[in-house]
Short mmCIF file of C-alpha atoms in Angstrom, two decimals:
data_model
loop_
_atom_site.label_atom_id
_atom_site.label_comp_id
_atom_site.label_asym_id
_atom_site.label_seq_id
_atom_site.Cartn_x
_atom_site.Cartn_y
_atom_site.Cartn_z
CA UNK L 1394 0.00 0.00 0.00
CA UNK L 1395 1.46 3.64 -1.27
CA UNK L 1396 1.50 6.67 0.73
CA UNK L 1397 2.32 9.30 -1.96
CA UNK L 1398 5.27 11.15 -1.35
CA UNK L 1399 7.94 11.10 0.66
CA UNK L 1400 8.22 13.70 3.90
CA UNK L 1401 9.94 17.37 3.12
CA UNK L 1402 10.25 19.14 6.23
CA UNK L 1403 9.41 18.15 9.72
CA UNK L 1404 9.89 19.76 13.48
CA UNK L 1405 9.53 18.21 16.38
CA UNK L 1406 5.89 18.34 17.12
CA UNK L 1407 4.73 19.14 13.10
CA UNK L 1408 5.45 16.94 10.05
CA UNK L 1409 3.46 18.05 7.02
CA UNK L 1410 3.25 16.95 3.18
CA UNK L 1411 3.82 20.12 1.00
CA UNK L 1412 1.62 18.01 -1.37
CA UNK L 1413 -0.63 16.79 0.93
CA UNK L 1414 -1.43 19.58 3.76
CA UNK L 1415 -4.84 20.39 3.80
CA UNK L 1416 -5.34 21.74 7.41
CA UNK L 1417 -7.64 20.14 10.00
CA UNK L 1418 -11.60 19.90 8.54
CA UNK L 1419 -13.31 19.93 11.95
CA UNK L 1420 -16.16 21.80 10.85
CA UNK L 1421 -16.84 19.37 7.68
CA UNK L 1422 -16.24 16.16 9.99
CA UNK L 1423 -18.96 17.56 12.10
CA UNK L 1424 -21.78 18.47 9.32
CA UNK L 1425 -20.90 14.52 8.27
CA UNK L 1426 -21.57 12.94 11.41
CA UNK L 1427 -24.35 15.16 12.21
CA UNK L 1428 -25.94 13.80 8.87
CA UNK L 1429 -25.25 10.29 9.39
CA UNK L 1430 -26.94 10.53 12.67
CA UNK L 1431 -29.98 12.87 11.32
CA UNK L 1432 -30.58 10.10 7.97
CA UNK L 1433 -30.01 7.18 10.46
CA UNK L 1434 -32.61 8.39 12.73
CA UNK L 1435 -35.17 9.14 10.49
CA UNK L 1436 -34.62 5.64 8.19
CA UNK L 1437 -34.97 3.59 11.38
CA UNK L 1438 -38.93 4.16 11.68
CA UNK L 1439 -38.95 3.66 8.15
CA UNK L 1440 -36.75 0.47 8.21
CA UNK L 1441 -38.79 -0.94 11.80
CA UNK L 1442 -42.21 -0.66 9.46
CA UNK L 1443 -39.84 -2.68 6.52
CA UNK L 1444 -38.63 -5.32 9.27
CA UNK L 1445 -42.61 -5.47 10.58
CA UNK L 1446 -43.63 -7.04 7.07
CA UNK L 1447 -40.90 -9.11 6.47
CA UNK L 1448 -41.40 -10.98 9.76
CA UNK L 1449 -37.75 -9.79 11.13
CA UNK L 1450 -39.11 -10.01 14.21
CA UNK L 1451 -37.30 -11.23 17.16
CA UNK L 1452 -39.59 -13.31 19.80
CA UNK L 1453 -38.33 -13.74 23.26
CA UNK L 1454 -35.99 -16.35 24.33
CA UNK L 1455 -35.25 -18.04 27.08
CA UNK L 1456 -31.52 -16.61 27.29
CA UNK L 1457 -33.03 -13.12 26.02
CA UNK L 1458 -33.36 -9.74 28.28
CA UNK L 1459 -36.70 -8.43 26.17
CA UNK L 1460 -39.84 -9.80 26.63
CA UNK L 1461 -41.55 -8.40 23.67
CA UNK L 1462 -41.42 -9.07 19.89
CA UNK L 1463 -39.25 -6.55 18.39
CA UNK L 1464 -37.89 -5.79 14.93
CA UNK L 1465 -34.64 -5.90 13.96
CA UNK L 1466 -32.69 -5.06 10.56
CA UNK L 1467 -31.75 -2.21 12.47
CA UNK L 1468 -28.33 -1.92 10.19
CA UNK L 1469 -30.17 -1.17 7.43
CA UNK L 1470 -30.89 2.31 8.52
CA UNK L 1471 -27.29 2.76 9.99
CA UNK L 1472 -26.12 1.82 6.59
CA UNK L 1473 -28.10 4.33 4.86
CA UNK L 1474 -26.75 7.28 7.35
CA UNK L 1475 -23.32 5.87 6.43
CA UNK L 1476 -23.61 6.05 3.15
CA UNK L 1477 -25.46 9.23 2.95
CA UNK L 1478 -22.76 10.48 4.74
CA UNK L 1479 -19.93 9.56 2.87
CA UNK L 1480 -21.31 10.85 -0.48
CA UNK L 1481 -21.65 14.08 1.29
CA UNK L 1482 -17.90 13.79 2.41
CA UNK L 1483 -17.18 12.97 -0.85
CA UNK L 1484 -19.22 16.42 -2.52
CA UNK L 1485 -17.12 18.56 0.42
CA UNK L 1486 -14.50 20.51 -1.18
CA UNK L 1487 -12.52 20.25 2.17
CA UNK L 1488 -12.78 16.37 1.84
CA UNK L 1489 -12.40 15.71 -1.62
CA UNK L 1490 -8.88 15.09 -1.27
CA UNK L 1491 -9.18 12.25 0.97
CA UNK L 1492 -10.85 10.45 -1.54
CA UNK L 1493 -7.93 11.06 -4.23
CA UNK L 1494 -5.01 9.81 -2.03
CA UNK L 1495 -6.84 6.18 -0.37
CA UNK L 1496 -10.07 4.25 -1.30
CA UNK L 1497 -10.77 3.93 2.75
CA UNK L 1498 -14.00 5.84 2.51
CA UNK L 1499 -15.15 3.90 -0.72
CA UNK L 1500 -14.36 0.56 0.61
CA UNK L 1501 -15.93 0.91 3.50
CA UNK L 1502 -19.20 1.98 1.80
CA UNK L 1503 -19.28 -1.87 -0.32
CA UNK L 1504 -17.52 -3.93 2.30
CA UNK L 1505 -20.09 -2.26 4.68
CA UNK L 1506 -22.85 -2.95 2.45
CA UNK L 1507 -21.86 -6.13 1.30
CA UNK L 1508 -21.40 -7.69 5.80
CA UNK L 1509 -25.01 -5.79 6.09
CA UNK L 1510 -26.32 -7.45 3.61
CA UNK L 1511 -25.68 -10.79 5.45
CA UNK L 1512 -26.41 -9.33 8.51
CA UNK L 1513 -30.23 -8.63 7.06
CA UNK L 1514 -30.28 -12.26 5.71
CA UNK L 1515 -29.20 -13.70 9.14
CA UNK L 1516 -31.71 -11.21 11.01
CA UNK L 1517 -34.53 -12.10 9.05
CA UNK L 1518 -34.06 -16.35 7.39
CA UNK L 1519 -30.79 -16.88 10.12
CA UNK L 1520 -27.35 -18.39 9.02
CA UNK L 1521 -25.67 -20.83 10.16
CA UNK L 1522 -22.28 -19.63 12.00
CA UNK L 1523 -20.07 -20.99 8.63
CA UNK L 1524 -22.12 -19.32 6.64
CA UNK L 1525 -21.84 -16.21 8.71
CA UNK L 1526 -17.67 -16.23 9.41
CA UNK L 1527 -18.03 -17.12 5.05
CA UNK L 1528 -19.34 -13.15 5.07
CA UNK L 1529 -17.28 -11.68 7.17
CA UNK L 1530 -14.00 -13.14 5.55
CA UNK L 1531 -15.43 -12.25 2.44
CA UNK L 1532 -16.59 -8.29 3.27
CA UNK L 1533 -12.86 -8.02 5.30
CA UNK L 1534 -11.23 -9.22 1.79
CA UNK L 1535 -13.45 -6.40 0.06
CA UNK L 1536 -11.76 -4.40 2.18
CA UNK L 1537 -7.91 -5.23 1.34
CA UNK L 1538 -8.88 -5.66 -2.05
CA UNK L 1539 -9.88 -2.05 -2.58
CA UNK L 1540 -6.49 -0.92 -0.37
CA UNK L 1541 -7.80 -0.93 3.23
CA UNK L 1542 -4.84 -3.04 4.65
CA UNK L 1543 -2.05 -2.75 7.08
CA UNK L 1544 1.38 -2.18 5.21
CA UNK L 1545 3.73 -1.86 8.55
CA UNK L 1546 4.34 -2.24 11.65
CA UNK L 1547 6.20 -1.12 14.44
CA UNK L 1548 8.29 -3.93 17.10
CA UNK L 1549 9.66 -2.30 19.59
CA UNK L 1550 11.71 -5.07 21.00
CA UNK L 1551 15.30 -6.27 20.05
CA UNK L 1552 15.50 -2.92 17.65
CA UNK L 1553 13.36 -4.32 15.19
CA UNK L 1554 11.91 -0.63 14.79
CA UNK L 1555 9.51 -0.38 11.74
CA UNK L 1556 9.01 -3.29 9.23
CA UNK L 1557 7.25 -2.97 6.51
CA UNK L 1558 4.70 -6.30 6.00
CA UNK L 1559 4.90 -8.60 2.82
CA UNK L 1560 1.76 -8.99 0.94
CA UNK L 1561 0.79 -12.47 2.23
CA UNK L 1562 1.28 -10.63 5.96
CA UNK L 1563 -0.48 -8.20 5.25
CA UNK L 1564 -3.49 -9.77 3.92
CA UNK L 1565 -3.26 -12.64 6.86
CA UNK L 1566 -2.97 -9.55 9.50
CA UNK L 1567 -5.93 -7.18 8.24
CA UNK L 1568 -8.63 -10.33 7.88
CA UNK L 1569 -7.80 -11.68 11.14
CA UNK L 1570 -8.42 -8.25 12.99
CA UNK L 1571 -11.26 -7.50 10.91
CA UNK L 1572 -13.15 -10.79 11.74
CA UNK L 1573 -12.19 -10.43 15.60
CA UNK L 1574 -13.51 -7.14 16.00
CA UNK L 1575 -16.38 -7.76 13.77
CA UNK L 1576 -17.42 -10.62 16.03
CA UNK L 1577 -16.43 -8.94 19.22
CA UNK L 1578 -19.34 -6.20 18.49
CA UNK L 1579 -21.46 -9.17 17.56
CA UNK L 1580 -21.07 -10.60 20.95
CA UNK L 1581 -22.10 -8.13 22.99
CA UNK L 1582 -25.21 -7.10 21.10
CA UNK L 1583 -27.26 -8.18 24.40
CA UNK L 1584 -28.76 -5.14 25.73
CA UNK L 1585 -31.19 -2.45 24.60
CA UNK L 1586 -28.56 0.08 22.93
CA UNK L 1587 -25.59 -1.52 24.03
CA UNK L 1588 -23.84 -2.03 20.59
CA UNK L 1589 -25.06 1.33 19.62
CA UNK L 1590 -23.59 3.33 22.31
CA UNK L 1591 -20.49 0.97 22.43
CA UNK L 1592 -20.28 1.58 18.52
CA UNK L 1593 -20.36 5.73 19.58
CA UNK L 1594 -17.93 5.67 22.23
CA UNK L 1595 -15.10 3.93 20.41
CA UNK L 1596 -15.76 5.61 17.21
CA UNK L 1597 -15.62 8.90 18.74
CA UNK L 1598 -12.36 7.69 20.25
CA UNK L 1599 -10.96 6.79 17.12
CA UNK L 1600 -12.28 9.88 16.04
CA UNK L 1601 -10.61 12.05 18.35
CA UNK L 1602 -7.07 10.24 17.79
CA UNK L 1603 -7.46 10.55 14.30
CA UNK L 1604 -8.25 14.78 14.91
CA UNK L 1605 -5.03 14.42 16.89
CA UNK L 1606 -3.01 12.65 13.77
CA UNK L 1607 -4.15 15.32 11.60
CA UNK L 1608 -3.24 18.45 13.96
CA UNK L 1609 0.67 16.21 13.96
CA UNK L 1610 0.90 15.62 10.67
CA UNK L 1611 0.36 19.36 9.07
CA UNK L 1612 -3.45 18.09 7.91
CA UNK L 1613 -2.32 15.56 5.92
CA UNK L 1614 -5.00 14.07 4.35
CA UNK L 1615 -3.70 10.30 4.29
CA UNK L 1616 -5.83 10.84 8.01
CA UNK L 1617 -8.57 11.38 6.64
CA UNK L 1618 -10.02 8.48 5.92
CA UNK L 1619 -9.92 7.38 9.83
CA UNK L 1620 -10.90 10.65 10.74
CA UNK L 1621 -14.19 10.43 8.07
CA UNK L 1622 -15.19 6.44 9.01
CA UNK L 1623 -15.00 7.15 12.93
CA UNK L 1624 -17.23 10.36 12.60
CA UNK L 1625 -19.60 8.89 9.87
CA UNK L 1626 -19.85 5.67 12.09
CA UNK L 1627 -20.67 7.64 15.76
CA UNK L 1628 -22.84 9.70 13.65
CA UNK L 1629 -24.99 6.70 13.01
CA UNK L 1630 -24.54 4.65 16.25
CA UNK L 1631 -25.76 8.61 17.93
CA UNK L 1632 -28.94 8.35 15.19
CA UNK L 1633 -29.99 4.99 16.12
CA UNK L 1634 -29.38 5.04 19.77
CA UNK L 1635 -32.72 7.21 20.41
CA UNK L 1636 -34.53 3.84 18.70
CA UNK L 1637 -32.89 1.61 20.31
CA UNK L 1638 -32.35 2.41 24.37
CA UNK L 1639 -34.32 0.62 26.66
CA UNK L 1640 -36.95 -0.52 25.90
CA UNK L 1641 -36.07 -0.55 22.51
CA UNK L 1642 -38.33 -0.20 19.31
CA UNK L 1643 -35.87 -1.96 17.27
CA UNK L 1644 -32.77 -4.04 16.86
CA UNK L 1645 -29.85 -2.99 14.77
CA UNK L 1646 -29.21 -7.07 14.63
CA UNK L 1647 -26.13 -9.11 13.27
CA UNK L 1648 -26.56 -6.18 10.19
CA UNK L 1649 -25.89 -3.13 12.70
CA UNK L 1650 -23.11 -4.66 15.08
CA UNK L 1651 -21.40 -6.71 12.13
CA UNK L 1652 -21.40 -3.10 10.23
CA UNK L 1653 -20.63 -1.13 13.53
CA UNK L 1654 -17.22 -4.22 13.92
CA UNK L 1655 -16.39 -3.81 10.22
CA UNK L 1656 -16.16 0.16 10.45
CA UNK L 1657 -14.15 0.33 13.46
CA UNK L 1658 -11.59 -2.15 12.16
CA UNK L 1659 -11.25 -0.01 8.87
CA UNK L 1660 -11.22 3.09 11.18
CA UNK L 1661 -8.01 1.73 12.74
CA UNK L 1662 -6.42 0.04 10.00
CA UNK L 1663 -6.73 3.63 7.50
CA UNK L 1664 -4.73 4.88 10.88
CA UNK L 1665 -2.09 2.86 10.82
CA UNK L 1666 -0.13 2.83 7.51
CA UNK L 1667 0.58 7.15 7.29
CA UNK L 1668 1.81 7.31 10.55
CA UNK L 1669 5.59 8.64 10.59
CA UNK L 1670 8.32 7.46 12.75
CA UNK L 1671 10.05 10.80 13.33
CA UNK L 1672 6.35 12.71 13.95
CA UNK L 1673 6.54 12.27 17.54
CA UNK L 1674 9.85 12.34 19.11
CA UNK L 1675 9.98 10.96 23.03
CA UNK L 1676 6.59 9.70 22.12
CA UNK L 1677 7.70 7.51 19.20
CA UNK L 1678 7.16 4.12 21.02
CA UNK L 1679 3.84 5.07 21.85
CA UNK L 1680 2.84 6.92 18.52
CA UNK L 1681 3.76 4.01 15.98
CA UNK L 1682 2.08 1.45 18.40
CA UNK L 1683 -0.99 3.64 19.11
CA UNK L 1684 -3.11 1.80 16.03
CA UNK L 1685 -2.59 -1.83 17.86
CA UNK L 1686 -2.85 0.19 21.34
CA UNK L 1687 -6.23 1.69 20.27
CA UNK L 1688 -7.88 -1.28 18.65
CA UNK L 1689 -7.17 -3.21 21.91
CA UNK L 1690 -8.38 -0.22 24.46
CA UNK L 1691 -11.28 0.62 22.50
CA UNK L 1692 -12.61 -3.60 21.93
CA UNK L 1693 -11.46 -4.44 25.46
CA UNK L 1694 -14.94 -5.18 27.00
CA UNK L 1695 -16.36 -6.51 24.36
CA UNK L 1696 -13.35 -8.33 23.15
CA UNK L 1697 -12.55 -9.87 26.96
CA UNK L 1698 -16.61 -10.93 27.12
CA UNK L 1699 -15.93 -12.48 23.46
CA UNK L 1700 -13.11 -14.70 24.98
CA UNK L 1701 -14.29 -15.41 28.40
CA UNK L 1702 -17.61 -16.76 26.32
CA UNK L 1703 -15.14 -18.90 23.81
CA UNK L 1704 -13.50 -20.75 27.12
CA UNK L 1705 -16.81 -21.42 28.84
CA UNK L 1706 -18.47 -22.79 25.82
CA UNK L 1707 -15.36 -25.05 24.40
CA UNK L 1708 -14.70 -26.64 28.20
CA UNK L 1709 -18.53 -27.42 28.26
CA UNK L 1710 -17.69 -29.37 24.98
CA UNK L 1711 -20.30 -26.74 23.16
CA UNK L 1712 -19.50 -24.89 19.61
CA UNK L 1713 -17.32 -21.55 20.60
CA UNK L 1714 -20.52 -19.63 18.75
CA UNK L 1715 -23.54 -21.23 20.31
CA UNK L 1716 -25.08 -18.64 22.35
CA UNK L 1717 -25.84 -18.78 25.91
CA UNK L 1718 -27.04 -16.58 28.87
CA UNK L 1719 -23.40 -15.90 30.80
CA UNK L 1720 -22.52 -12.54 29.12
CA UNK L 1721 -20.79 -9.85 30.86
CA UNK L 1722 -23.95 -7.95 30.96
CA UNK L 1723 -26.10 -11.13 31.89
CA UNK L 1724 -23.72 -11.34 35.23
CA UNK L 1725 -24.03 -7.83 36.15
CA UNK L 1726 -27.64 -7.97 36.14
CA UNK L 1727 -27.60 -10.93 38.04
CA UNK L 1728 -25.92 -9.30 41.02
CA UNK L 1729 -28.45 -6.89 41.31
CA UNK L 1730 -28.21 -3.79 38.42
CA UNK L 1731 -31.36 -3.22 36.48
CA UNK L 1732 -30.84 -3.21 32.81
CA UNK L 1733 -30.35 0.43 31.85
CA UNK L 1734 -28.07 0.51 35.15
CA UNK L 1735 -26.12 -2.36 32.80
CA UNK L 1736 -25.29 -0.91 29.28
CA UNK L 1737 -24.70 3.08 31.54
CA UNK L 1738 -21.71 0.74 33.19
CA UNK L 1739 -20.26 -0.72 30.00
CA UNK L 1740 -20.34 2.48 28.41
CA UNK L 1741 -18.66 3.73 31.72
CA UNK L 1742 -15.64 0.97 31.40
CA UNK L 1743 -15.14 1.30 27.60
CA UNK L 1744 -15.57 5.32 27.53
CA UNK L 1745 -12.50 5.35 30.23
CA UNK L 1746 -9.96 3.11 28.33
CA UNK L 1747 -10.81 4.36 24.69
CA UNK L 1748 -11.23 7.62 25.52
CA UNK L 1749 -8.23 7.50 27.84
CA UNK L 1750 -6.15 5.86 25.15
CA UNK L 1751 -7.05 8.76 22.52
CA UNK L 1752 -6.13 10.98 24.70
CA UNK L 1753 -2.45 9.98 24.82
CA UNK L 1754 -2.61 11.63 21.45
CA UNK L 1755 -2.42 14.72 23.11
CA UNK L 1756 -1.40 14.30 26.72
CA UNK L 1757 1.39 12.55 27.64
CA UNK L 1758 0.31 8.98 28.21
CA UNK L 1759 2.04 9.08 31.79
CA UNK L 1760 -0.35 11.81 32.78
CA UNK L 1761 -3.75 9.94 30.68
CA UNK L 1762 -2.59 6.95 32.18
CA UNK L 1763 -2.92 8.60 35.93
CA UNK L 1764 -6.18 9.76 35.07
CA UNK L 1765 -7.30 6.23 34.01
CA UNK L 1766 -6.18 4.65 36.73
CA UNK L 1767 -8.14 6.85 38.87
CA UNK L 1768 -11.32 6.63 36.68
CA UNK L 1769 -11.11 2.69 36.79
CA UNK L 1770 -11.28 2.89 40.83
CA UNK L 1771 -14.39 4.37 40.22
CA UNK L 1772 -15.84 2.52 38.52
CA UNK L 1773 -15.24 -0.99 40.00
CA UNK L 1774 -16.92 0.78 43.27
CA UNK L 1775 -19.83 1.80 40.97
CA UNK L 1776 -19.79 -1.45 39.56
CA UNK L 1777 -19.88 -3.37 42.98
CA UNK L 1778 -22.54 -0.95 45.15
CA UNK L 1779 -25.03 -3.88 44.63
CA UNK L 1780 -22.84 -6.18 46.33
CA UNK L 1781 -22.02 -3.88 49.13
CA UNK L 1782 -25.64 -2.96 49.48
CA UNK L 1783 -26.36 -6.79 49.72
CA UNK L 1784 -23.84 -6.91 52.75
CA UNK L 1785 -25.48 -4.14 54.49
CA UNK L 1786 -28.63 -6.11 54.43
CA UNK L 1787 -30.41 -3.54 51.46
CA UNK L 1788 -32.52 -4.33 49.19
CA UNK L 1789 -32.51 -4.56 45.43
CA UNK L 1790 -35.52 -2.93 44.78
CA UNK L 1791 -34.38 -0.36 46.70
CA UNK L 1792 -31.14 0.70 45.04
CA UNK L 1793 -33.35 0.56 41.88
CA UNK L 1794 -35.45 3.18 42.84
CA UNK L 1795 -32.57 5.34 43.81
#
């Protein structure tokens, strides 16, 4: 993968692209995600009368939280903001160049369209899990096909330093991230607007890194494509959300958090390639790592719940996909947190470690790190009060009216 020319002048907290330079479009990023979220929330009433006459209905289950029929296809309208938005992006004479320099935005838009697709055909006939993983590997290869790929990477250890990936590498390395984070937001879709607001929180994350790449690298518009899918992506996880908090009036289904998986690993992977290794000085180790670092702070929940689940269904001699009521968010409402209480603390944890890891962008990580460390104390006390309350001889119903 090519990334135009070569640097001609850098300092030590600037490097710009005489060629490439095109300042930092934070007013154009914001009309995009504002319309992603606008066309996503006004498709979704549209798309829950669609899913109504198709019968993409789900019925309760005995390892379900809902307790009414409600439709799903959810994705559909996501996908519609998305792709709204990125034709607007596209039409934006301060984002045009983005789309001259890398096909991110343009793959995303038909390997996003192609993994929604099978997300609306599971959601409404089901797939088997082969059938499903067939998609995914399929929609990631779209992806590398059309340039979305990472091309190096940095090993810090024995001074390895940067090496730049051989295609077969390459290829191998951008599926298998692709797939786990796809099926990591998969996973987790348990909760009225879980997936949705986790989908928001780690794209605004990337989003904010990717603001922070752009201010480093003189506006070079190589970050633009990270920068564009985050905001287009939080912009339509912030449109659906309204729909889909508890209790929700729809499901954004295996189409919504299979698109929401797909976007964020495209997000990441546009990040990686550009980024230089004289940009950041002191901060090098952290700067040329920071694509791996973010992809692991911002899927740590659901990416932890994902393997925990893996373990506990292989040692009970069950299929690693077969689904089951042992979730993360299935154990914190059994010890006594009512379900909006739930997805509030999982956006809680993920907020503080994305968020906290984009910030290192522009804080020094020793100082971000402080602050996270801090955060996470409060939240495992927020996270245990129903416990304590339960040794104090409280009731449940109690803290739940509080």
């Amino acid at each position: 993968m090519q990334y135009g020319s070569p640097v001609v002048y850098a300092t030590d907290t600037l490097l710009a692209l005489d060629d490439r330079g095109a300042g930092v479009p934070i007013r154009e990023l914001a009309l995009v995600g504002l319309t992603a979220a606008i066309i996503t929330y006004f498709a979704t009433g549209w798309v829950r009368v669609l899913a109504r006459r198709l019968g993409a209905v789900a019925y309760p289950r005995d390892r379900d939280v809902h307790h009414e029929p409600t439709p799903r296809m959810g994705g559909l309208a996501m996908y519609i903001g998305v792709a709204v938005a990125v034709l607007l992006a596209s039409q934006l004479p301060a984002l045009t160049r983005g789309f001259v320099y890398s096909s991110g935005m343009p793959a995303v838009v038909v390997a996003g369209g192609l993994i929604m697709v099978v997300g609306l055909i599971d959601d409404r006939w089901g797939l088997d899990a082969l059938t499903k993983f067939a998609g995914q590997i399929t929609a990631a290869s779209v992806l590398v096909t059309m340039g979305v790929a990472w091309s190096v990477l940095y090993i810090p250890l024995g001074g390895v330093g940067t090496i730049v990936l051989d295609q077969v590498s390459s290829i191998l390395l951008t599926l298998a991230l692709t797939v786990a984070i796809v099926n990591a937001m998969n996973f987790v879709d348990g909760l009225d607007g879980l997936a949705a607001g986790l989908g928001l929180i780690t794209a605004s994350a990337i989003c904010i890194f990717s603001v922070g790449l752009l201010r480093d690298h003189g506006g070079d518009v190589l970050f633009y494509p990270p920068a564009v899918i985050s905001v287009v992506l939080a912009g339509a996880c912030l449109g659906f959300l309204p729909h889909n908090f508890h209790p929700a009036k729809i499901f954004m289904g295996d189409s919504g958090s299979m698109l929401i998986g797909l976007m964020l690993a495209a997000a990441s992977t546009t990040a990686a390639g550009p980024i230089s290794q004289t940009a950041y000085g002191v901060r090098d180790v952290f700067a040329l790592l920071s694509p791996f670092l973010l992809v692991v702070a911002v899927m740590f929940v659901p990416a932890l719940d994902m393997l925990l689940a893996i373990i506990r269904r292989t040692r009970a001699g069950l299929s690693p996909f077969s689904p089951d009521k042992m979730h993360l968010h299935h154990r914190l409402l059994e010890i006594g947190h009512s379900h909006r209480r739930v997805v509030l603390l999982i956006y809680l944890w993920v907020g503080i470690v994305a968020l906290g890891a984009a910030s290192t962008i522009f804080f020094d990580p020793r100082y971000s790190g402080a602050v996270m460390l801090g955060a996470i104390l409060v939240a495992v006390v927020v996270t245990l009060i129903p416990l304590l309350g339960r040794r104090n001889g409280q009731f449940e119903e109690m803290y739940d009216e509080k």
